[in-house]
Short mmCIF file of C-alpha atoms in Angstrom, two decimals:
data_model
loop_
_atom_site.label_atom_id
_atom_site.label_comp_id
_atom_site.label_asym_id
_atom_site.label_seq_id
_atom_site.Cartn_x
_atom_site.Cartn_y
_atom_site.Cartn_z
CA UNK A 1 35.07 -149.55 -29.01
CA UNK A 2 38.45 -148.16 -28.01
CA UNK A 3 41.42 -149.73 -29.75
CA UNK A 4 45.17 -150.09 -29.23
CA UNK A 5 47.88 -149.62 -31.86
CA UNK A 6 51.32 -150.56 -30.48
CA UNK A 7 54.10 -148.60 -32.18
CA UNK A 8 56.96 -150.64 -33.64
CA UNK A 9 59.27 -147.67 -33.07
CA UNK A 10 59.84 -149.09 -29.57
CA UNK A 11 60.12 -152.75 -30.59
CA UNK A 12 63.28 -154.87 -30.47
CA UNK A 13 63.97 -155.34 -34.18
CA UNK A 14 66.09 -158.41 -33.52
CA UNK A 15 62.85 -160.03 -32.29
CA UNK A 16 60.41 -158.24 -34.56
CA UNK A 17 58.23 -161.15 -35.66
CA UNK A 18 58.15 -162.58 -32.14
CA UNK A 19 57.08 -159.26 -30.61
CA UNK A 20 54.44 -158.64 -33.28
CA UNK A 21 53.04 -162.08 -32.46
CA UNK A 22 52.92 -161.05 -28.78
CA UNK A 23 50.87 -157.90 -29.39
CA UNK A 24 48.55 -159.81 -31.71
CA UNK A 25 48.02 -162.53 -29.11
CA UNK A 26 47.41 -159.84 -26.48
CA UNK A 27 44.53 -158.44 -28.52
CA UNK A 28 46.02 -155.32 -30.16
CA UNK A 29 43.94 -153.95 -33.02
CA UNK A 30 46.61 -152.41 -35.25
CA UNK A 31 50.37 -152.22 -35.79
CA UNK A 32 51.44 -148.59 -35.81
CA UNK A 33 54.38 -147.71 -38.06
CA UNK A 34 56.17 -144.45 -37.27
CA UNK A 35 58.06 -143.64 -40.47
CA UNK A 36 60.69 -140.89 -40.01
CA UNK A 37 62.98 -139.35 -42.61
CA UNK A 38 65.47 -137.30 -40.57
CA UNK A 39 64.18 -134.10 -42.22
CA UNK A 40 60.61 -133.49 -41.10
CA UNK A 41 61.61 -134.92 -37.71
CA UNK A 42 65.12 -135.19 -36.21
CA UNK A 43 65.37 -138.96 -36.46
CA UNK A 44 65.32 -141.80 -38.99
CA UNK A 45 63.31 -144.92 -38.23
CA UNK A 46 62.48 -147.41 -40.98
CA UNK A 47 60.84 -147.57 -44.38
CA UNK A 48 58.39 -149.61 -46.37
CA UNK A 49 60.70 -152.66 -46.58
CA UNK A 50 60.42 -153.30 -42.83
CA UNK A 51 56.66 -152.88 -42.95
CA UNK A 52 56.31 -155.19 -45.95
CA UNK A 53 58.42 -157.85 -44.21
CA UNK A 54 55.42 -158.40 -41.92
CA UNK A 55 53.02 -159.13 -44.77
CA UNK A 56 51.83 -162.70 -44.37
CA UNK A 57 53.27 -162.82 -40.85
CA UNK A 58 50.39 -161.10 -39.06
CA UNK A 59 46.68 -160.56 -39.47
CA UNK A 60 46.81 -157.13 -37.81
CA UNK A 61 46.02 -154.18 -40.07
CA UNK A 62 48.72 -151.56 -40.60
CA UNK A 63 48.35 -148.00 -39.27
CA UNK A 64 51.02 -146.01 -41.12
CA UNK A 65 52.14 -142.63 -39.79
CA UNK A 66 54.35 -140.77 -42.26
CA UNK A 67 56.49 -138.21 -40.44
CA UNK A 68 58.25 -137.27 -43.65
CA UNK A 69 58.62 -134.46 -46.15
CA UNK A 70 56.97 -134.84 -49.55
CA UNK A 71 54.78 -137.79 -48.49
CA UNK A 72 53.01 -137.93 -51.88
CA UNK A 73 56.17 -139.39 -53.40
CA UNK A 74 55.98 -142.45 -51.15
CA UNK A 75 52.29 -143.21 -50.64
CA UNK A 76 52.25 -146.13 -53.08
CA UNK A 77 55.09 -147.81 -51.16
CA UNK A 78 52.93 -148.05 -48.04
CA UNK A 79 49.66 -149.07 -49.70
CA UNK A 80 49.48 -152.83 -49.10
CA UNK A 81 46.71 -155.35 -48.55
CA UNK A 82 47.25 -154.91 -44.78
CA UNK A 83 47.28 -151.10 -44.77
CA UNK A 84 44.12 -149.58 -43.31
CA UNK A 85 45.30 -146.03 -42.56
CA UNK A 86 47.96 -143.76 -43.98
CA UNK A 87 48.37 -140.58 -41.98
CA UNK A 88 50.33 -137.54 -43.17
CA UNK A 89 51.21 -134.37 -41.32
CA UNK A 90 49.34 -131.17 -42.05
CA UNK A 91 52.66 -129.36 -41.56
CA UNK A 92 54.37 -131.42 -44.29
CA UNK A 93 51.73 -131.12 -47.04
CA UNK A 94 51.59 -128.07 -49.27
CA UNK A 95 48.44 -129.34 -51.01
CA UNK A 96 46.78 -131.29 -48.22
CA UNK A 97 43.49 -131.96 -50.02
CA UNK A 98 45.37 -133.38 -53.00
CA UNK A 99 47.36 -135.66 -50.71
CA UNK A 100 44.20 -136.92 -49.00
CA UNK A 101 42.61 -137.66 -52.37
CA UNK A 102 45.78 -139.49 -53.42
CA UNK A 103 45.54 -141.76 -50.36
CA UNK A 104 41.87 -142.45 -51.07
CA UNK A 105 42.69 -143.36 -54.69
CA UNK A 106 44.91 -146.15 -53.33
CA UNK A 107 41.99 -147.67 -51.43
CA UNK A 108 43.41 -146.57 -48.07
CA UNK A 109 41.68 -144.60 -45.32
CA UNK A 110 43.34 -141.15 -45.02
CA UNK A 111 44.41 -139.45 -41.82
CA UNK A 112 46.04 -136.16 -40.89
CA UNK A 113 48.35 -135.68 -37.94
CA UNK A 114 48.83 -132.46 -35.98
CA UNK A 115 51.99 -131.56 -34.07
CA UNK A 116 51.58 -130.17 -30.53
CA UNK A 117 51.78 -126.53 -31.65
CA UNK A 118 49.40 -126.96 -34.61
CA UNK A 119 45.79 -126.00 -33.81
CA UNK A 120 42.79 -128.13 -34.69
CA UNK A 121 41.46 -125.19 -36.70
CA UNK A 122 43.80 -126.04 -39.61
CA UNK A 123 41.44 -128.94 -40.36
CA UNK A 124 38.39 -126.73 -40.82
CA UNK A 125 38.32 -126.96 -44.63
CA UNK A 126 39.06 -130.67 -44.83
CA UNK A 127 37.54 -132.38 -41.77
CA UNK A 128 34.74 -134.03 -43.76
CA UNK A 129 37.28 -135.66 -46.10
CA UNK A 130 39.18 -137.47 -43.36
CA UNK A 131 38.82 -140.89 -41.79
CA UNK A 132 41.21 -140.13 -38.94
CA UNK A 133 42.99 -137.31 -37.14
CA UNK A 134 46.08 -138.14 -35.11
CA UNK A 135 46.90 -135.78 -32.26
CA UNK A 136 50.61 -135.81 -31.42
CA UNK A 137 50.90 -135.57 -27.64
CA UNK A 138 54.69 -135.25 -27.85
CA UNK A 139 56.90 -133.48 -30.36
CA UNK A 140 57.51 -136.15 -33.00
CA UNK A 141 60.87 -137.73 -33.63
CA UNK A 142 61.68 -139.89 -30.63
CA UNK A 143 59.96 -142.47 -28.46
CA UNK A 144 59.80 -142.43 -24.68
CA UNK A 145 58.79 -138.77 -24.26
CA UNK A 146 56.37 -137.41 -21.66
CA UNK A 147 52.76 -136.65 -22.57
CA UNK A 148 52.06 -132.94 -23.16
CA UNK A 149 49.04 -132.09 -20.93
CA UNK A 150 47.61 -129.47 -23.31
CA UNK A 151 46.97 -132.30 -25.76
CA UNK A 152 43.82 -133.13 -23.80
CA UNK A 153 42.32 -129.77 -24.71
CA UNK A 154 43.01 -130.44 -28.40
CA UNK A 155 41.45 -133.90 -28.15
CA UNK A 156 38.27 -132.45 -26.62
CA UNK A 157 38.16 -129.70 -29.26
CA UNK A 158 38.55 -132.29 -32.01
CA UNK A 159 35.83 -134.44 -30.46
CA UNK A 160 33.43 -131.48 -30.63
CA UNK A 161 34.35 -130.91 -34.28
CA UNK A 162 33.83 -134.60 -35.01
CA UNK A 163 30.36 -134.61 -33.45
CA UNK A 164 29.32 -131.55 -35.45
CA UNK A 165 30.80 -132.32 -38.86
CA UNK A 166 32.15 -135.88 -39.22
CA UNK A 167 30.70 -138.40 -36.74
CA UNK A 168 32.57 -141.29 -38.36
CA UNK A 169 35.98 -139.66 -37.80
CA UNK A 170 38.52 -141.69 -35.82
CA UNK A 171 40.52 -139.77 -33.21
CA UNK A 172 43.96 -141.17 -32.47
CA UNK A 173 46.64 -140.04 -30.02
CA UNK A 174 50.35 -140.78 -30.11
CA UNK A 175 53.04 -139.91 -27.58
CA UNK A 176 53.74 -140.44 -23.91
CA UNK A 177 50.94 -142.93 -23.33
CA UNK A 178 51.30 -144.90 -20.09
CA UNK A 179 49.22 -147.17 -17.90
CA UNK A 180 48.51 -144.06 -15.80
CA UNK A 181 47.08 -141.80 -18.52
CA UNK A 182 45.60 -144.10 -21.17
CA UNK A 183 42.11 -143.96 -19.62
CA UNK A 184 42.31 -140.16 -19.45
CA UNK A 185 42.83 -139.81 -23.20
CA UNK A 186 40.05 -142.23 -24.12
CA UNK A 187 37.70 -140.43 -21.71
CA UNK A 188 38.57 -137.18 -23.55
CA UNK A 189 37.48 -138.64 -26.88
CA UNK A 190 40.29 -140.78 -28.30
CA UNK A 191 39.22 -144.02 -30.00
CA UNK A 192 42.63 -145.36 -31.09
CA UNK A 193 45.62 -145.16 -28.74
CA UNK A 194 49.20 -145.53 -29.94
CA UNK A 195 51.63 -146.84 -27.32
CA UNK A 196 55.28 -147.67 -27.88
CA UNK A 197 57.61 -147.88 -24.91
CA UNK A 198 54.75 -148.71 -22.56
CA UNK A 199 54.06 -151.85 -24.58
CA UNK A 200 57.42 -153.01 -25.87
CA UNK A 201 59.34 -151.94 -22.76
CA UNK A 202 57.22 -154.16 -20.53
CA UNK A 203 58.64 -157.44 -19.16
CA UNK A 204 55.62 -159.27 -20.60
CA UNK A 205 54.42 -157.62 -23.80
CA UNK A 206 51.32 -159.73 -24.24
CA UNK A 207 50.26 -159.10 -20.65
CA UNK A 208 50.83 -155.34 -20.99
CA UNK A 209 48.63 -155.18 -24.09
CA UNK A 210 45.86 -156.95 -22.18
CA UNK A 211 46.28 -154.59 -19.20
CA UNK A 212 45.96 -151.51 -21.41
CA UNK A 213 42.93 -152.87 -23.21
CA UNK A 214 41.29 -153.68 -19.90
CA UNK A 215 41.64 -150.03 -18.85
CA UNK A 216 40.02 -148.61 -21.98
CA UNK A 217 37.33 -151.17 -22.78
#
């Protein structure tokens, strides 16, 4: 089953609880948190306090994407009863296997994200240890960017690797997802789609979530 993870990066924070309720009512499967530190990526978003403010306010599991340097220092902050995934960047982790084991020790499913210029081959030694790989289909740091077409090749390559070595692996994509291309990425092998502006920029958020899910069911 293909799933949708709306990214709060594009939400109106003055209406945060209301908009989270809209995506939940629309049938979204996760809330995606894009955490940015202004160092690993050229922007600052929000931290664990914003995420934790939603505890008890939603039943949706948390999909946490750490676009930060030294993620090991902050993993405990994002490990909550709602957190299903914590994803770190291969480019930000000096000892990636150690970081993955750290996430597992917290009872959280570990993921690794790859920037557009990072090849799938960097996962060769660790693919069996992962629950998810997140393919960035834009350069991380800002919402509202256009999808990088070469990302489809990486998704297909990762799908082949999954089938050969880790059939239970989740493939996620983040960046530039629209109503026009969401079906294309799921057809290529993506199981979890992150969408920000396409969801929260819509006149009717609940309706947009339902439209996207209808396309990828």
